[in-house]
PDB file of C-alpha atoms in Angstrom:
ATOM      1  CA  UNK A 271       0.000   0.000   0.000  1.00  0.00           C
ATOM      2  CA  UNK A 272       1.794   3.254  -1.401  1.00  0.00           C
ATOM      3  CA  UNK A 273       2.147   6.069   1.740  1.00  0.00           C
ATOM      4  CA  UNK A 274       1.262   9.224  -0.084  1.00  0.00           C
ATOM      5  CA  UNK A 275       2.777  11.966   1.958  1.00  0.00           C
ATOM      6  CA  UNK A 276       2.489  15.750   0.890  1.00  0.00           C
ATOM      7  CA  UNK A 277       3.978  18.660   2.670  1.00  0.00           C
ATOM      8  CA  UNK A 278       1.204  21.178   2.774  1.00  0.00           C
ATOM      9  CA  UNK A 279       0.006  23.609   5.528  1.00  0.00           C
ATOM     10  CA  UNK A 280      -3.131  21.195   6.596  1.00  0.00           C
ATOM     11  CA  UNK A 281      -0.863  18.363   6.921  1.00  0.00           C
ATOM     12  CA  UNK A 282       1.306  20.286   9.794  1.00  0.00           C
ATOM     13  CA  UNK A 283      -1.765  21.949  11.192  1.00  0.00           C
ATOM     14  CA  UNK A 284      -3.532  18.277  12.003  1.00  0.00           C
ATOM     15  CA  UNK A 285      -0.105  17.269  13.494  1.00  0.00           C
ATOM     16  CA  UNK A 286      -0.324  19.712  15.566  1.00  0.00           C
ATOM     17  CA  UNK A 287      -3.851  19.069  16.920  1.00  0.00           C
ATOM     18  CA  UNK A 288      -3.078  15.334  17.064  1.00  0.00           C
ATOM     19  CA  UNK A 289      -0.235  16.247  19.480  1.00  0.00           C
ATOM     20  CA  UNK A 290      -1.539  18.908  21.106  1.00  0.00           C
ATOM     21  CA  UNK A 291      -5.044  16.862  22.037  1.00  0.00           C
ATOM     22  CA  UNK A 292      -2.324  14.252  22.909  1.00  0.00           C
ATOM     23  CA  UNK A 293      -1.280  15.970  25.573  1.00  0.00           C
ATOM     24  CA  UNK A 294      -3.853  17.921  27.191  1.00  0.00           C
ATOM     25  CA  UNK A 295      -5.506  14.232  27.488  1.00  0.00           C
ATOM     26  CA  UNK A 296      -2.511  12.819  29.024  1.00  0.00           C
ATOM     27  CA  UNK A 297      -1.592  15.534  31.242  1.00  0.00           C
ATOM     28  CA  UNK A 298      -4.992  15.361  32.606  1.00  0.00           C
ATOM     29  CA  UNK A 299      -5.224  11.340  33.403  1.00  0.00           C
ATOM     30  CA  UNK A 300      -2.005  10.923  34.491  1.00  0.00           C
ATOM     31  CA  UNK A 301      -1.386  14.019  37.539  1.00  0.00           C
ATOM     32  CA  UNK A 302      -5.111  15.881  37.082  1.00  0.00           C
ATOM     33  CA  UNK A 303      -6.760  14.014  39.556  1.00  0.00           C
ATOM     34  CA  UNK A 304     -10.513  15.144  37.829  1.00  0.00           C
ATOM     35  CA  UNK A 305     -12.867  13.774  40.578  1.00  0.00           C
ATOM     36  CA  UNK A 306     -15.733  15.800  38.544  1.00  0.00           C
ATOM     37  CA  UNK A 307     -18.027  14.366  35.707  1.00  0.00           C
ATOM     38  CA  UNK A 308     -16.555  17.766  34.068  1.00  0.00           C
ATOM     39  CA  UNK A 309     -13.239  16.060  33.493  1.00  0.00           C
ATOM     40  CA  UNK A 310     -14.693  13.235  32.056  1.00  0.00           C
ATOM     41  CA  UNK A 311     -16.238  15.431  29.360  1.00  0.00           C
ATOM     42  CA  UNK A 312     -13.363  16.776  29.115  1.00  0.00           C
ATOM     43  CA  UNK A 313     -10.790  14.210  28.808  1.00  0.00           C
ATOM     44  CA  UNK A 314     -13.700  12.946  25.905  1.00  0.00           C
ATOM     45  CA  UNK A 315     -13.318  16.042  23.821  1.00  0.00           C
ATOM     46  CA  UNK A 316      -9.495  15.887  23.513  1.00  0.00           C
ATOM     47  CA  UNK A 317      -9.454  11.725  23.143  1.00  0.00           C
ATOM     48  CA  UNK A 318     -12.101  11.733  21.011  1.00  0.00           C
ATOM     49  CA  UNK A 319     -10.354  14.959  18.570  1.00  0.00           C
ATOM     50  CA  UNK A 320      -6.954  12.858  18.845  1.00  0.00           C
ATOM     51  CA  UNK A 321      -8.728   9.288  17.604  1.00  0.00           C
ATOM     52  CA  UNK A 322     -10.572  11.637  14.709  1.00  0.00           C
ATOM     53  CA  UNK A 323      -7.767  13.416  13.770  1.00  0.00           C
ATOM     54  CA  UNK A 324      -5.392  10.366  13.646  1.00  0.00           C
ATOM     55  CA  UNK A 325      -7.806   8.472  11.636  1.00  0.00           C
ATOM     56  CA  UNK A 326      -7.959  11.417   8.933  1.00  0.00           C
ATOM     57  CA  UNK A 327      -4.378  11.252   8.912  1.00  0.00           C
ATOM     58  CA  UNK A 328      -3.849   7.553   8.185  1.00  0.00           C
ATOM     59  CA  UNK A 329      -6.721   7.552   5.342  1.00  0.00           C
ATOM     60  CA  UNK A 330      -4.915  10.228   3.326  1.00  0.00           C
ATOM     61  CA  UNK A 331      -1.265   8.931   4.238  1.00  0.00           C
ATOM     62  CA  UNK A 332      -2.472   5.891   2.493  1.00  0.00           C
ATOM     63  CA  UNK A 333      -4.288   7.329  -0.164  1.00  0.00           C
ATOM     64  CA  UNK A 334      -7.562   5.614   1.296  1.00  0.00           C
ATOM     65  CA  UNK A 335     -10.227   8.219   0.573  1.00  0.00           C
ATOM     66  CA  UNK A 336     -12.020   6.957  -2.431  1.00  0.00           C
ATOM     67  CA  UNK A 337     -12.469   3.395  -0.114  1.00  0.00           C
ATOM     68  CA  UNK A 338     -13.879   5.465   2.523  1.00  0.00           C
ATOM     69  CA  UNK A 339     -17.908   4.894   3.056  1.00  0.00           C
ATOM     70  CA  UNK A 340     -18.481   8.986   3.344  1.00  0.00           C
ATOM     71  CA  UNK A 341     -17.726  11.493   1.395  1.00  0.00           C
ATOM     72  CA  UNK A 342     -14.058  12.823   1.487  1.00  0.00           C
ATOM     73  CA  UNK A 343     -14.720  16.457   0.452  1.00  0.00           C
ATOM     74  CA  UNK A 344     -16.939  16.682   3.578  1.00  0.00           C
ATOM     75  CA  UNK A 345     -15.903  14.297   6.681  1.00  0.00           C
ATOM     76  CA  UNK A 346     -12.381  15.873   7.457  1.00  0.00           C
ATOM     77  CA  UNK A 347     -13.823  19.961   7.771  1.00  0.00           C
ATOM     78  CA  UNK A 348     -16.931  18.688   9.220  1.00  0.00           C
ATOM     79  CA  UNK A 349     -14.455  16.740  12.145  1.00  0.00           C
ATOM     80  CA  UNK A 350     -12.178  19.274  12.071  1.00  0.00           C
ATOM     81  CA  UNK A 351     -15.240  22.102  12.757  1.00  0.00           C
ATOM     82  CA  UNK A 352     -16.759  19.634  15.566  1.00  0.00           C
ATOM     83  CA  UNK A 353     -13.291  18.840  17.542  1.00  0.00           C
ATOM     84  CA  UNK A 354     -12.077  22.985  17.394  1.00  0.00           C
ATOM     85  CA  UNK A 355     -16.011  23.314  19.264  1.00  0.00           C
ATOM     86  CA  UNK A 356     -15.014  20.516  21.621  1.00  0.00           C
ATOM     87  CA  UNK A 357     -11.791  21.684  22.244  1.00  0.00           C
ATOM     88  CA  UNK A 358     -13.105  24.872  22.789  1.00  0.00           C
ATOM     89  CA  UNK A 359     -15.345  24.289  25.238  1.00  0.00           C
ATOM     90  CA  UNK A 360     -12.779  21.616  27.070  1.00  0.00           C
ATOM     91  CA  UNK A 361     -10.712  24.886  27.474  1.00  0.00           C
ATOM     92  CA  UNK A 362     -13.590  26.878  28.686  1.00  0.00           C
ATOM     93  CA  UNK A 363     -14.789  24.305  31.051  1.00  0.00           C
ATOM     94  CA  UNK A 364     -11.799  22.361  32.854  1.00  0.00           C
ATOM     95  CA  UNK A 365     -10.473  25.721  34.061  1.00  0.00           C
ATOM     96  CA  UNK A 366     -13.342  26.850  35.294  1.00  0.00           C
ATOM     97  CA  UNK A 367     -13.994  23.680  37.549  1.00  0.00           C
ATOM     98  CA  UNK A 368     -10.928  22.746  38.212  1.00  0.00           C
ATOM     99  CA  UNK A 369      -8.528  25.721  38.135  1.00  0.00           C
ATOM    100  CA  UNK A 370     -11.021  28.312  39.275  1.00  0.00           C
ATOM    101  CA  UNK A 371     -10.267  28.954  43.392  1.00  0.00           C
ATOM    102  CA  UNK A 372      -6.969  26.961  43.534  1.00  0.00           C
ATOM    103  CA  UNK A 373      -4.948  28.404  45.910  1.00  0.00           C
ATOM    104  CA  UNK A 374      -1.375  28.294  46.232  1.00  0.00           C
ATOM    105  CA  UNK A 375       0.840  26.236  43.679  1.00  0.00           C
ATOM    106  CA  UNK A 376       0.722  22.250  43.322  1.00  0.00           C
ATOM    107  CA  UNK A 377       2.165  19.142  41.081  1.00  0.00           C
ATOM    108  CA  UNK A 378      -1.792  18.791  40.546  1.00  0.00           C
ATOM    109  CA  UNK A 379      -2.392  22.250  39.091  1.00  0.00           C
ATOM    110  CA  UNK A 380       0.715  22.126  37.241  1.00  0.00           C
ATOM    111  CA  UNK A 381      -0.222  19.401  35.239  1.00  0.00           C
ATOM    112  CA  UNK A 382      -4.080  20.857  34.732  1.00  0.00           C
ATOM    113  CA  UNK A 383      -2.797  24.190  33.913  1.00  0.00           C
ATOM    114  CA  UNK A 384      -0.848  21.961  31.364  1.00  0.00           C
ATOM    115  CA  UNK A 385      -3.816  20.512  30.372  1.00  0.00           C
ATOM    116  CA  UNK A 386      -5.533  23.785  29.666  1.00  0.00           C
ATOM    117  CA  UNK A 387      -3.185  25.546  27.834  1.00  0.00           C
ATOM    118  CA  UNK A 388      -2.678  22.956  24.762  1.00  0.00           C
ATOM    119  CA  UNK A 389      -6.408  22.343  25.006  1.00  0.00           C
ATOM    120  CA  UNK A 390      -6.167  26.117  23.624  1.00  0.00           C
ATOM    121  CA  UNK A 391      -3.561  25.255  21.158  1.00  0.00           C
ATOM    122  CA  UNK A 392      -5.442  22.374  19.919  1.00  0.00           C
ATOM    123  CA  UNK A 393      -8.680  24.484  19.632  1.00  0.00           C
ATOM    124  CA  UNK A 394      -6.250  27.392  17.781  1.00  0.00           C
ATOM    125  CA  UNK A 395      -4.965  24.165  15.340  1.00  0.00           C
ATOM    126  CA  UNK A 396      -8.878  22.955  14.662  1.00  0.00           C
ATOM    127  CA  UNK A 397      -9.700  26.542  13.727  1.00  0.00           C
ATOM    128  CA  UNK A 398      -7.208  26.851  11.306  1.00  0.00           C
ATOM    129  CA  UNK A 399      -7.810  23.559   9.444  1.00  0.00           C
ATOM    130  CA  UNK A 400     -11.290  24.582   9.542  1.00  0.00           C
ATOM    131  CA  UNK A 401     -10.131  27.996   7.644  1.00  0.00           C
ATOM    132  CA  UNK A 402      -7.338  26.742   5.465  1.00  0.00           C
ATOM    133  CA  UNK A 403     -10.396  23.456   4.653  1.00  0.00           C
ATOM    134  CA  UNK A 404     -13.374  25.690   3.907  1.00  0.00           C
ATOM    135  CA  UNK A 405     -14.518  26.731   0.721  1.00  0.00           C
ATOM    136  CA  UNK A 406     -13.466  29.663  -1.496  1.00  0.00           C
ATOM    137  CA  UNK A 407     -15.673  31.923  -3.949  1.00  0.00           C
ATOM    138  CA  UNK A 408     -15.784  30.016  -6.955  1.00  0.00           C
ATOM    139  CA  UNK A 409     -14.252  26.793  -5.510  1.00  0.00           C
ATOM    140  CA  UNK A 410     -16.246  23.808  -6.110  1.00  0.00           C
ATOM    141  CA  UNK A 411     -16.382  21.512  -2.521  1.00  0.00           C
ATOM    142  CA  UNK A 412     -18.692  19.821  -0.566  1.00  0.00           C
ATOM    143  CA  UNK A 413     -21.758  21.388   1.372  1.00  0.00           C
ATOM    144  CA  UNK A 414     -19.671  21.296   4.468  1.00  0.00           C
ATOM    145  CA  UNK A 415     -16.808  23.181   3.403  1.00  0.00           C
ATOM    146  CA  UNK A 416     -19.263  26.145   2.735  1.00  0.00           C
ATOM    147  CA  UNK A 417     -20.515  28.853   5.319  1.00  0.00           C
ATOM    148  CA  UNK A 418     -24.019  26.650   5.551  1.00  0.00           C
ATOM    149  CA  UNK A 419     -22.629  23.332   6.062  1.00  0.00           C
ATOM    150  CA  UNK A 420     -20.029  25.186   8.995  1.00  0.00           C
ATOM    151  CA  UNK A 421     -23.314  26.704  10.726  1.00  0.00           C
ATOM    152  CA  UNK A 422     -25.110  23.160  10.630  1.00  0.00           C
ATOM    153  CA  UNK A 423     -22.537  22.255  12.779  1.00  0.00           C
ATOM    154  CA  UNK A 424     -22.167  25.214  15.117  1.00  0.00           C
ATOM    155  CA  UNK A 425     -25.929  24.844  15.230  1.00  0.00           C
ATOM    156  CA  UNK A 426     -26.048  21.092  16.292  1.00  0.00           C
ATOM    157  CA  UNK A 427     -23.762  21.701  19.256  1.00  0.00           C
ATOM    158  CA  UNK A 428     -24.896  24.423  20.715  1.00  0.00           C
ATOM    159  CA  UNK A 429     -28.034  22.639  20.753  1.00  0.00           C
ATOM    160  CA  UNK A 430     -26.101  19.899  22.217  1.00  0.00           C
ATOM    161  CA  UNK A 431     -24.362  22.246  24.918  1.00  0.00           C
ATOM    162  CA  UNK A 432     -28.168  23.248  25.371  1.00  0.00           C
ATOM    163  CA  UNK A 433     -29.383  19.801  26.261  1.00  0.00           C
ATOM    164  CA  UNK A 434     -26.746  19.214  28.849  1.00  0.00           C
ATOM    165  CA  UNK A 435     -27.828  22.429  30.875  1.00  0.00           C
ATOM    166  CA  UNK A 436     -31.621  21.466  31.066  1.00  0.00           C
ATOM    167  CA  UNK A 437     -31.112  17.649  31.969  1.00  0.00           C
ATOM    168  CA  UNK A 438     -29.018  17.770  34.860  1.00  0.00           C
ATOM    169  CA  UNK A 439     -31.328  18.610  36.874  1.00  0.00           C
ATOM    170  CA  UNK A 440     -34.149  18.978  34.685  1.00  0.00           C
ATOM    171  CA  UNK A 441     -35.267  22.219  34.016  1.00  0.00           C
ATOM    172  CA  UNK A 442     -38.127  21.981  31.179  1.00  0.00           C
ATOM    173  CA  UNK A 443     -40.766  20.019  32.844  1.00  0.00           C
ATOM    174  CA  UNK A 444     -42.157  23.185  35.043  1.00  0.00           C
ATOM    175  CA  UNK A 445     -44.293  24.543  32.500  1.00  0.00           C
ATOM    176  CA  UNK A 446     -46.184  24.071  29.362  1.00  0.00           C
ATOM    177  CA  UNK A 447     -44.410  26.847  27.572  1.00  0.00           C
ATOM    178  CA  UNK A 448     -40.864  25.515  28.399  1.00  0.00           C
ATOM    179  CA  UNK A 449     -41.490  22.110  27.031  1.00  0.00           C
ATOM    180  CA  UNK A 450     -42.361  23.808  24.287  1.00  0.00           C
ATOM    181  CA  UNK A 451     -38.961  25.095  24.060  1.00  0.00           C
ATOM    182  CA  UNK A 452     -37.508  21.948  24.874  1.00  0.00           C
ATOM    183  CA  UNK A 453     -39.508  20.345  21.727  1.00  0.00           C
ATOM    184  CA  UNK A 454     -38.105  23.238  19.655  1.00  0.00           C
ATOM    185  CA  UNK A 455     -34.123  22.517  20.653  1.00  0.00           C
ATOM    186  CA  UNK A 456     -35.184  18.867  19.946  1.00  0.00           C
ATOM    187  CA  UNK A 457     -36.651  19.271  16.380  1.00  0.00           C
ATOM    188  CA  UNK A 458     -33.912  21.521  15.052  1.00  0.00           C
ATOM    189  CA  UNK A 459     -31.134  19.512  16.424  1.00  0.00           C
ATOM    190  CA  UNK A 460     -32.626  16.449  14.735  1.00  0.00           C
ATOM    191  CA  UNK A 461     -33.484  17.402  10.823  1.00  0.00           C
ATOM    192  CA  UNK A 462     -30.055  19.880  11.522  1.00  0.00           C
ATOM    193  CA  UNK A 463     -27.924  16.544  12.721  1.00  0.00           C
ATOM    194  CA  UNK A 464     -30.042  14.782   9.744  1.00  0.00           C
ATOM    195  CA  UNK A 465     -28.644  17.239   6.992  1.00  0.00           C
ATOM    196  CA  UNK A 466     -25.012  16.768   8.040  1.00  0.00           C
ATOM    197  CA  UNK A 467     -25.342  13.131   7.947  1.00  0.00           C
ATOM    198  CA  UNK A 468     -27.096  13.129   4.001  1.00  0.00           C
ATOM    199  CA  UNK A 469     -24.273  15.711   3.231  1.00  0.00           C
ATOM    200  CA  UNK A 470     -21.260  12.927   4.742  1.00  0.00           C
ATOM    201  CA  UNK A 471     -23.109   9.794   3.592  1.00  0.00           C
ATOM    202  CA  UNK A 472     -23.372  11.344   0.174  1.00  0.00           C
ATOM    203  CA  UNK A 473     -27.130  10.573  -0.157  1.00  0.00           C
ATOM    204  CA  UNK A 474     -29.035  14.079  -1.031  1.00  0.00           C
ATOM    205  CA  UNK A 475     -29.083  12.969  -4.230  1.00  0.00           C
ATOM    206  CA  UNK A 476     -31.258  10.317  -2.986  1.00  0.00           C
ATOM    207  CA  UNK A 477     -33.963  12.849  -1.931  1.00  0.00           C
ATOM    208  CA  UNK A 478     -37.178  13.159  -3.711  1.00  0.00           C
ATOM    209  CA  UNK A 479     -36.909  17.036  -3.898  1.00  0.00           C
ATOM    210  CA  UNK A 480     -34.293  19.668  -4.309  1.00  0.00           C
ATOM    211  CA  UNK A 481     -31.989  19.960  -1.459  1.00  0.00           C
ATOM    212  CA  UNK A 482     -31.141  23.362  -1.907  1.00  0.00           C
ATOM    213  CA  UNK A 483     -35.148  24.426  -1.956  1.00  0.00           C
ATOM    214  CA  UNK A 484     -35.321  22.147   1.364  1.00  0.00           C
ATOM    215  CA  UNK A 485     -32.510  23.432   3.318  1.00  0.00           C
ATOM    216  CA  UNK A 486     -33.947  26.857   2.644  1.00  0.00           C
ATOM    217  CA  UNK A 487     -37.405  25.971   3.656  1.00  0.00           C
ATOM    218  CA  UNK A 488     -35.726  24.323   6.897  1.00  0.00           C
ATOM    219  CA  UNK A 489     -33.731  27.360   7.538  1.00  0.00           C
ATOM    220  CA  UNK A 490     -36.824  29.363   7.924  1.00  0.00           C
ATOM    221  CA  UNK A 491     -39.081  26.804  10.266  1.00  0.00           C
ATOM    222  CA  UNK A 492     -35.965  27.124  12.378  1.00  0.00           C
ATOM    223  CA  UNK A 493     -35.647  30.719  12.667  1.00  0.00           C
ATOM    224  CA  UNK A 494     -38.970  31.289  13.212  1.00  0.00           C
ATOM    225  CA  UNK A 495     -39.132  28.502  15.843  1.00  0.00           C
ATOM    226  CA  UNK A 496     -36.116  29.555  17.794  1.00  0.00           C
ATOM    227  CA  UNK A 497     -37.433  33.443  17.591  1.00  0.00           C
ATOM    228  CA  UNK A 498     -40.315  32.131  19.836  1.00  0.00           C
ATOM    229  CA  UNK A 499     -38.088  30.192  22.074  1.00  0.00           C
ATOM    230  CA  UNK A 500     -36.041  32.854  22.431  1.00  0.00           C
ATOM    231  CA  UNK A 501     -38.850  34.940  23.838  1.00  0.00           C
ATOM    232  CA  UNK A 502     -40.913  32.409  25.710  1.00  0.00           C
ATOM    233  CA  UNK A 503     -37.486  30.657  27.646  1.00  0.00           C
ATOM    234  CA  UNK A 504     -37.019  34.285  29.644  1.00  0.00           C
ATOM    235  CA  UNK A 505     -40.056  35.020  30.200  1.00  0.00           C
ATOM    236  CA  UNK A 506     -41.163  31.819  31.975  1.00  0.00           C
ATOM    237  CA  UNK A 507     -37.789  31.094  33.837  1.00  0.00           C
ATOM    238  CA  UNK A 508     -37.178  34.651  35.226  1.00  0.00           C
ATOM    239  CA  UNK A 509     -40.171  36.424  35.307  1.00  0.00           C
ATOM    240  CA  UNK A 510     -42.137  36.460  38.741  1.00  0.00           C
ATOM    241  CA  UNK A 511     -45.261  36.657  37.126  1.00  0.00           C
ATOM    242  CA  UNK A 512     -44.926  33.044  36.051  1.00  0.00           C
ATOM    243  CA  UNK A 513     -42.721  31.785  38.815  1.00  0.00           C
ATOM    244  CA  UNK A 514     -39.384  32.418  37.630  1.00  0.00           C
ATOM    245  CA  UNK A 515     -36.650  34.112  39.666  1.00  0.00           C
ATOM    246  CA  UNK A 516     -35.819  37.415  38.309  1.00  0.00           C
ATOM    247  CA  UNK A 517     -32.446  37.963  40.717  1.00  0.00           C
ATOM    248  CA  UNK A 518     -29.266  35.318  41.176  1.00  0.00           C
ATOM    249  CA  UNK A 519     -29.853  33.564  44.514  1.00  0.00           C
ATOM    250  CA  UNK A 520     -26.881  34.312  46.973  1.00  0.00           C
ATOM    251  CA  UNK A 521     -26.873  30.580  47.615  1.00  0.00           C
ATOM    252  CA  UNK A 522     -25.526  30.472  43.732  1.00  0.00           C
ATOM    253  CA  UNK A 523     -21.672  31.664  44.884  1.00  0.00           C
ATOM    254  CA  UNK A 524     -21.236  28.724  47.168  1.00  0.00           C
ATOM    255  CA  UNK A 525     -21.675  25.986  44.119  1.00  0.00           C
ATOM    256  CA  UNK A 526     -18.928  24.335  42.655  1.00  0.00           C
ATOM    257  CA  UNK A 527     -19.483  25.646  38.693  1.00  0.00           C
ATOM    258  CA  UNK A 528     -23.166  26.419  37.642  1.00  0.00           C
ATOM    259  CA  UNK A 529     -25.842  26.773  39.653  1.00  0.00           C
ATOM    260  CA  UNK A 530     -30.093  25.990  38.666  1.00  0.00           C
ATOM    261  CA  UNK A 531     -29.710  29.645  37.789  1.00  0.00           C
ATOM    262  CA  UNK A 532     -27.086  30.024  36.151  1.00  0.00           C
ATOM    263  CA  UNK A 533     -28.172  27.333  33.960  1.00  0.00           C
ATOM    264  CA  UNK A 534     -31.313  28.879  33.049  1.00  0.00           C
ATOM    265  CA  UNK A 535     -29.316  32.234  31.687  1.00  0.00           C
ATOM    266  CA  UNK A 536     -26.818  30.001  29.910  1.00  0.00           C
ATOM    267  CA  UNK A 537     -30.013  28.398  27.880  1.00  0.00           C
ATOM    268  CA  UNK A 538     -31.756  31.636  27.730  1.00  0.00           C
ATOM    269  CA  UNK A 539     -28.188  33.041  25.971  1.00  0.00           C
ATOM    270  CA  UNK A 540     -27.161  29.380  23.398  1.00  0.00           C
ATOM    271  CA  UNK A 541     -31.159  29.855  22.498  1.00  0.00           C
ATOM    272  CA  UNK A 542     -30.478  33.383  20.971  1.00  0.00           C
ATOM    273  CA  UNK A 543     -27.085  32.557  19.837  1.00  0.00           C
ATOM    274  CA  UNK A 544     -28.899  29.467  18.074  1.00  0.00           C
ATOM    275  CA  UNK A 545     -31.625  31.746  16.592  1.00  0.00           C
ATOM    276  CA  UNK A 546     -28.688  34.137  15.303  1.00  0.00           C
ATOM    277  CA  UNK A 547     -26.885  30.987  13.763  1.00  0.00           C
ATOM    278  CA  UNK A 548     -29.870  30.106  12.342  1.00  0.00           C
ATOM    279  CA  UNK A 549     -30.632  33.172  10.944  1.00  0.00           C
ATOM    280  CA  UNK A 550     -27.543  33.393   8.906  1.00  0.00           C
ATOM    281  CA  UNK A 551     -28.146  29.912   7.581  1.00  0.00           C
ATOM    282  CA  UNK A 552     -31.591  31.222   6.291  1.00  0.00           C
ATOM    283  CA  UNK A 553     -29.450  34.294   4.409  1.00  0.00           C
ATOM    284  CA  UNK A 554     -26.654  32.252   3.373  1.00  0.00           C
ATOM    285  CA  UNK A 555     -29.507  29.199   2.191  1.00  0.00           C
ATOM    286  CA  UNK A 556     -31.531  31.912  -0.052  1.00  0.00           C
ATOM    287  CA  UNK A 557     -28.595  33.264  -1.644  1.00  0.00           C
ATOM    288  CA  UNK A 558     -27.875  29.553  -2.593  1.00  0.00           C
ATOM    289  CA  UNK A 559     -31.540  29.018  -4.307  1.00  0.00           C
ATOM    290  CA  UNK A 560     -31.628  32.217  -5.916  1.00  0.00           C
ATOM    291  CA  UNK A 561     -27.858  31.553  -7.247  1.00  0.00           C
ATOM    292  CA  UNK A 562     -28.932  27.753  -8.608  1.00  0.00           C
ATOM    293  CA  UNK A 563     -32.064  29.385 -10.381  1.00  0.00           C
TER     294      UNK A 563
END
């Protein structure tokens, strides 16, 4: 089997994340001591980036891609997108629970700190493969190198990051009007998640209607259903009027991380950021009809 090996920039810049993801995952199971189901999450979002990124690395080493069962011109941007959001939140979260109120200097903060810092490199590395990867003006590529395909996946894990906040503990079964928001993150997620997986798979062409009319259509069901989630999750989770808590309770600064609270602005916030996602998808999907026509 011939090893095909070309010096280019996105060659270096996955090397990089695989040995930058290396290490923040090493660092962190060998002297991190995570005693938190944070650190679990965390140590996922490196090891899982690393096992991607290696496996990208052997297929086109080996000149493997036209054997692979998805579709080449999409898989390795639409990875490389998800792990610089994983990393990215790995280096938002581990410091927060487990750097955050460390006093004094330690072997076990030394190697977190560790941790944390090439968890940023690796989420710098990701975000340049995702920039050197994505498609040009007048480039041909797959869906998921363009600004769409990007946002499908932005849009997918926020919703993701979303569903994490209201299940532990659960915080949509108070009220009629949150469920209803909870039904919308659901919905959007799923035909979003669905999209990405035709566009990998290589099987819109299977589709009994025009996938650029669809996504379009879907684009706008979404904005206008996150538009009403962003207005109804506020106003039934903080307003007193319908037994919300307007104020952050003191009891909120003596929790380890996020509080019930907390949580509730963080959805209230990734809802709106969603909708604004969304939004742009909408523009960037009608400019993609009304180019095709």
């Amino acid at each position: 089997m011939p090893i095909v090996l070309h010096s280019n920039p996105l060659l270096w810049v996955r090397l990089a994340a695989l040995i930058f993801t290396c290490v923040a995952f090493s660092m962190a199971v060998h002297g991190g001591r995570l005693h938190h189901g944070t650190g679990d999450w965390c140590i996922f979002c490196w090891a899982f980036s690393f096992a991607g990124t290696l496996l990208v690395l052997l297929v086109e080493i080996f000149g493997l891609q036209t054997r692979a069962p998805v579709s080449w011109k999409n898989f390795p941007i639409t990875f490389a997108c998800y792990a610089a959001l994983l990393c990215l939140s790995a280096s938002i979260i581990f410091p927060l629970y487990f750097l955050k109120g460390s006093a004094g200097r330690s072997e076990i903060q030394d190697y977190r700190i560790v941790s944390t810092v090439f968890s940023c490199l690796a989420t710098i590395a990701y975000m340049t493969e995702v920039s050197i990867s994505k498609a040009r003006p007048g480039e041909v590529a797959g869906y998921m190198a363009t600004a769409p395909g990007l946002l499908k996946v932005c849009e997918t894990f926020v919703a993701c990051i979303i569903f994490v906040f209201v299940s532990d503990p659960v915080l949509y079964d108070r009220h009629d009007s949150v469920k209803y928001c909870m039904s919308v993150y659901c919905i959007c997620f799923i035909l979003s998640a669905g999209i990405i997986m035709l566009c990998v798979g290589e099987c819109t062409g299977c589709l009994p209607f025009p996938f650029a009319r669809f996504l379009s259509a879907y684009a706008l069901l979404a904005v206008v259903l996150y538009l009403s989630a962003t207005i109804i999750w506020p106003i039934f989770n903080f307003d007193p009027k319908h037994g919300g808590m307007k104020n952050r309770p003191y009891t909120c600064s003596t929790v380890v991380g996020l509080c019930v609270w907390d949580k509730l602005v963080a959805v209230a916030v990734l809802t709106a950021v969603n909708f604004i996602l969304y939004l742009a998808d909408l523009i960037y999907s009608a400019r993609l009809v009304f180019v095709s026509a």
